[in-house]
Coordinates of C-alpha atoms in Angstrom, one line a residue:
Chain A
X1 CA 97.5 83.8 106.9
X2 CA 99.6 86.9 106.6
X3 CA 101.4 88.4 109.6
X4 CA 104.1 91.0 109.7
X5 CA 105.5 92.4 112.9
X6 CA 107.5 95.5 113.6
X7 CA 108.1 97.6 116.8
X8 CA 105.6 100.4 117.0
X9 CA 108.0 103.1 118.0
X10 CA 111.7 103.7 118.3
X11 CA 113.8 106.7 119.4
X12 CA 117.4 107.4 118.6
X13 CA 119.9 110.3 118.7
X14 CA 121.2 112.3 115.8
X15 CA 124.4 110.7 114.4
X16 CA 123.7 107.3 116.0
X17 CA 122.8 104.0 114.4
X18 CA 119.4 102.4 114.7
X19 CA 118.1 98.9 113.6
X20 CA 114.5 98.3 112.9
X21 CA 113.4 94.7 112.9
X22 CA 110.7 93.0 110.9
X23 CA 109.4 89.5 111.2
X24 CA 107.0 87.9 108.8
X25 CA 104.8 84.9 108.3
X26 CA 103.2 85.0 104.9
X27 CA 101.7 82.3 102.6
X28 CA 104.1 83.3 99.8
X29 CA 107.3 85.2 99.5
X30 CA 108.7 87.1 96.5
X31 CA 110.8 89.8 98.1
X32 CA 110.8 92.1 101.1
X33 CA 110.7 95.9 100.7
X34 CA 111.4 98.7 103.1
X35 CA 109.6 102.0 102.7
X36 CA 109.9 105.4 104.4
X37 CA 106.8 107.4 105.0
X38 CA 106.7 110.9 106.4
X39 CA 103.4 112.0 108.1
X40 CA 100.7 112.7 105.5
X41 CA 102.8 111.6 102.6
X42 CA 103.1 108.6 100.4
X43 CA 105.7 105.9 101.1
X44 CA 109.0 106.1 99.3
X45 CA 111.1 103.1 98.4
X46 CA 114.2 102.4 100.4
X47 CA 115.4 98.9 99.8
X48 CA 114.6 95.5 98.4
X49 CA 115.8 92.0 99.4
X50 CA 114.9 88.7 97.8
X51 CA 118.0 86.7 98.7
X52 CA 119.5 86.2 102.1
X53 CA 122.1 88.7 103.1
X54 CA 122.8 92.4 103.4
X55 CA 122.0 95.0 100.8
X56 CA 123.8 98.3 101.4
X57 CA 122.6 101.6 100.0
X58 CA 124.4 104.6 101.4
X59 CA 123.3 105.3 105.0
X60 CA 120.7 102.6 104.7
X61 CA 121.2 98.8 104.7
X62 CA 118.7 96.0 104.8
X63 CA 119.2 92.4 105.8
X64 CA 117.1 89.3 105.1
X65 CA 117.0 85.8 106.4
X66 CA 114.3 83.8 104.6
X67 CA 114.6 80.7 106.8
X68 CA 113.9 82.8 109.9
X69 CA 111.3 85.1 108.3
X70 CA 113.3 88.1 109.5
X71 CA 114.6 91.3 108.1
X72 CA 116.1 94.5 109.5
X73 CA 116.7 98.0 108.3
X74 CA 119.8 99.7 109.5
X75 CA 120.1 103.4 109.5
X76 CA 123.5 105.0 110.1
X77 CA 124.5 108.5 110.8
X78 CA 121.0 109.4 111.7
X79 CA 119.7 112.8 110.7
X80 CA 116.7 114.7 112.0
X81 CA 115.0 114.2 108.6
X82 CA 115.1 110.5 109.2
X83 CA 112.2 110.9 111.6
X84 CA 109.4 109.0 109.9
X85 CA 107.6 105.8 109.8
X86 CA 109.4 102.8 108.3
X87 CA 107.2 100.1 106.6
X88 CA 108.3 96.6 106.0
X89 CA 106.4 94.9 103.2
X90 CA 106.4 91.4 101.8
X91 CA 105.5 90.7 98.2
X92 CA 103.5 87.6 97.5
X93 CA 104.4 84.7 95.1
X94 CA 102.6 86.3 92.2
X95 CA 104.9 89.3 92.4
X96 CA 102.1 91.8 92.5
X97 CA 100.6 92.2 95.9
X98 CA 102.2 93.7 99.0
X99 CA 101.4 92.9 102.6
X100 CA 102.5 95.8 104.7
X101 CA 103.7 95.6 108.3
X102 CA 102.2 98.0 110.9
X103 CA 105.2 100.4 110.5
X104 CA 107.7 101.7 113.0
X105 CA 107.7 105.4 113.9
X106 CA 111.2 106.5 114.4
X107 CA 111.9 109.7 116.3
X108 CA 115.4 111.2 115.9
X109 CA 116.4 113.5 118.7
X110 CA 119.1 116.2 118.7
Chain B
X1 CA 110.7 108.2 85.7
X2 CA 107.8 106.2 87.1
X3 CA 105.6 109.0 88.4
X4 CA 102.2 108.3 89.7
X5 CA 99.9 111.3 90.1
X6 CA 97.0 111.2 92.5
X7 CA 94.2 113.8 92.7
X8 CA 92.8 115.4 94.7
X9 CA 95.3 115.6 97.6
X10 CA 92.6 116.6 100.0
X11 CA 88.9 116.5 99.9
X12 CA 86.1 117.3 102.4
X13 CA 82.7 116.1 101.6
X14 CA 79.3 115.8 103.3
X15 CA 78.0 112.6 104.6
X16 CA 76.0 110.7 102.0
X17 CA 77.8 112.2 99.0
X18 CA 80.3 110.5 96.6
X19 CA 83.9 111.3 96.0
X20 CA 86.1 110.3 93.1
X21 CA 89.8 109.9 93.4
X22 CA 92.1 109.6 90.4
X23 CA 95.3 107.8 90.0
X24 CA 97.4 108.3 86.9
X25 CA 100.7 106.8 85.7
X26 CA 102.3 109.7 84.0
X27 CA 105.2 108.2 82.1
X28 CA 104.5 104.5 82.0
X29 CA 101.6 102.2 81.4
X30 CA 100.1 100.3 84.3
X31 CA 97.9 97.3 83.7
X32 CA 97.5 96.9 87.4
X33 CA 97.1 99.5 90.1
X34 CA 96.6 99.1 93.8
X35 CA 94.4 101.0 96.2
X36 CA 95.3 101.3 99.8
X37 CA 93.7 102.9 102.8
X38 CA 95.6 104.1 105.8
X39 CA 94.0 105.2 109.1
X40 CA 96.0 107.5 111.5
X41 CA 99.0 105.8 113.0
X42 CA 98.3 102.6 111.2
X43 CA 99.9 100.9 108.2
X44 CA 98.6 100.6 104.6
X45 CA 95.8 98.2 104.1
X46 CA 95.2 96.9 100.6
X47 CA 91.7 97.6 99.5
X48 CA 91.6 96.3 96.0
X49 CA 93.7 95.6 92.9
X50 CA 92.6 97.4 89.8
X51 CA 93.0 95.7 86.5
X52 CA 92.8 97.5 83.2
X53 CA 89.9 96.4 81.2
X54 CA 88.5 94.0 83.7
X55 CA 86.9 94.0 87.2
X56 CA 88.8 94.9 90.2
X57 CA 89.7 92.4 92.8
X58 CA 88.7 93.4 96.3
X59 CA 90.2 92.3 99.6
X60 CA 88.1 90.6 102.2
X61 CA 85.9 93.0 104.1
X62 CA 86.0 95.7 101.5
X63 CA 82.6 96.5 100.0
X64 CA 82.8 96.6 96.2
X65 CA 79.5 98.5 95.9
X66 CA 80.8 101.2 98.2
X67 CA 84.3 101.6 96.8
X68 CA 83.9 101.6 93.0
X69 CA 87.0 101.1 91.0
X70 CA 87.3 101.8 87.3
X71 CA 90.5 101.2 85.3
X72 CA 89.5 102.2 81.8
X73 CA 92.9 102.9 80.4
X74 CA 96.5 101.9 80.9
X75 CA 97.3 105.1 82.7
X76 CA 94.2 105.9 84.8
X77 CA 92.4 104.2 87.6
X78 CA 89.7 105.8 89.7
X79 CA 88.3 105.0 93.1
X80 CA 84.8 106.4 93.9
X81 CA 83.7 106.3 97.5
X82 CA 79.9 106.2 97.3
X83 CA 77.6 107.4 100.0
X84 CA 80.5 108.4 102.2
X85 CA 80.2 108.3 105.9
X86 CA 82.5 109.8 108.6
X87 CA 84.1 106.4 109.2
X88 CA 85.3 106.5 105.6
X89 CA 87.6 109.4 106.5
X90 CA 91.1 108.1 105.8
X91 CA 94.2 108.5 103.7
X92 CA 93.8 106.7 100.4
X93 CA 96.9 105.9 98.4
X94 CA 97.3 104.3 95.0
X95 CA 100.3 102.4 93.7
X96 CA 101.4 101.2 90.3
X97 CA 104.2 99.2 88.9
X98 CA 106.4 100.2 86.1
X99 CA 107.5 96.8 84.7
X100 CA 110.3 98.4 82.8
X101 CA 112.0 98.9 86.2
X102 CA 111.5 95.4 87.4
X103 CA 111.6 95.0 91.2
X104 CA 112.1 98.6 92.0
X105 CA 109.2 99.7 90.0
X106 CA 106.4 100.1 92.6
X107 CA 105.5 103.8 92.8
X108 CA 103.0 105.4 95.1
X109 CA 100.8 108.3 94.4
X110 CA 100.9 111.2 96.8
X111 CA 97.7 110.2 98.6
X112 CA 94.3 111.7 99.1
X113 CA 93.2 112.8 102.6
X114 CA 89.4 112.3 102.7
X115 CA 87.4 113.9 105.4
X116 CA 83.7 113.2 105.6
X117 CA 81.7 115.6 107.8

């Protein structure tokens, strides 16, 4: 079966650092994606990991451990506009289909 | 590059009527497009995979006779919600992959908010 878990909600302060965790158990694995979604809008791509380790992209970094079925998204220097839902998604072996996690709603407070 | 246009962005329809949602890849060809549904405060759930020139592949629990998918060209896929009911009210999002951009090439449309009254 396919199962992806994320915390439902998180709260952090402007300027701080927050880590959003994602654990997955899927029948196949061909990469893990993180997307940001503001309310009522489509998801936008943030990061992609297929090998173990840390990928850094400006204020956002994403980490993957395939053996542990674990990833996290790290957001630094939080800004108010970072308040959104963050979706963890695993791509299957065929490289086409995504399985999305439930999403984590992040609220950034002043 | 890699823009996916989805139309309409919002639609309100009466119960029992049908609604068509269009998803277009504007600057690339997409042999495969994906249709998702998202209920409030929930994540995206894949409904079906739309394949150009062939039948769509539906996920378990999704009624293919209710959610008609047509992918007649390399740039257009349509989702028709037939005999809509209030429980079909949801946010529908399409996605397509631009294979020229490899792993970063999945692009989402802007979504369609369907309200059935």
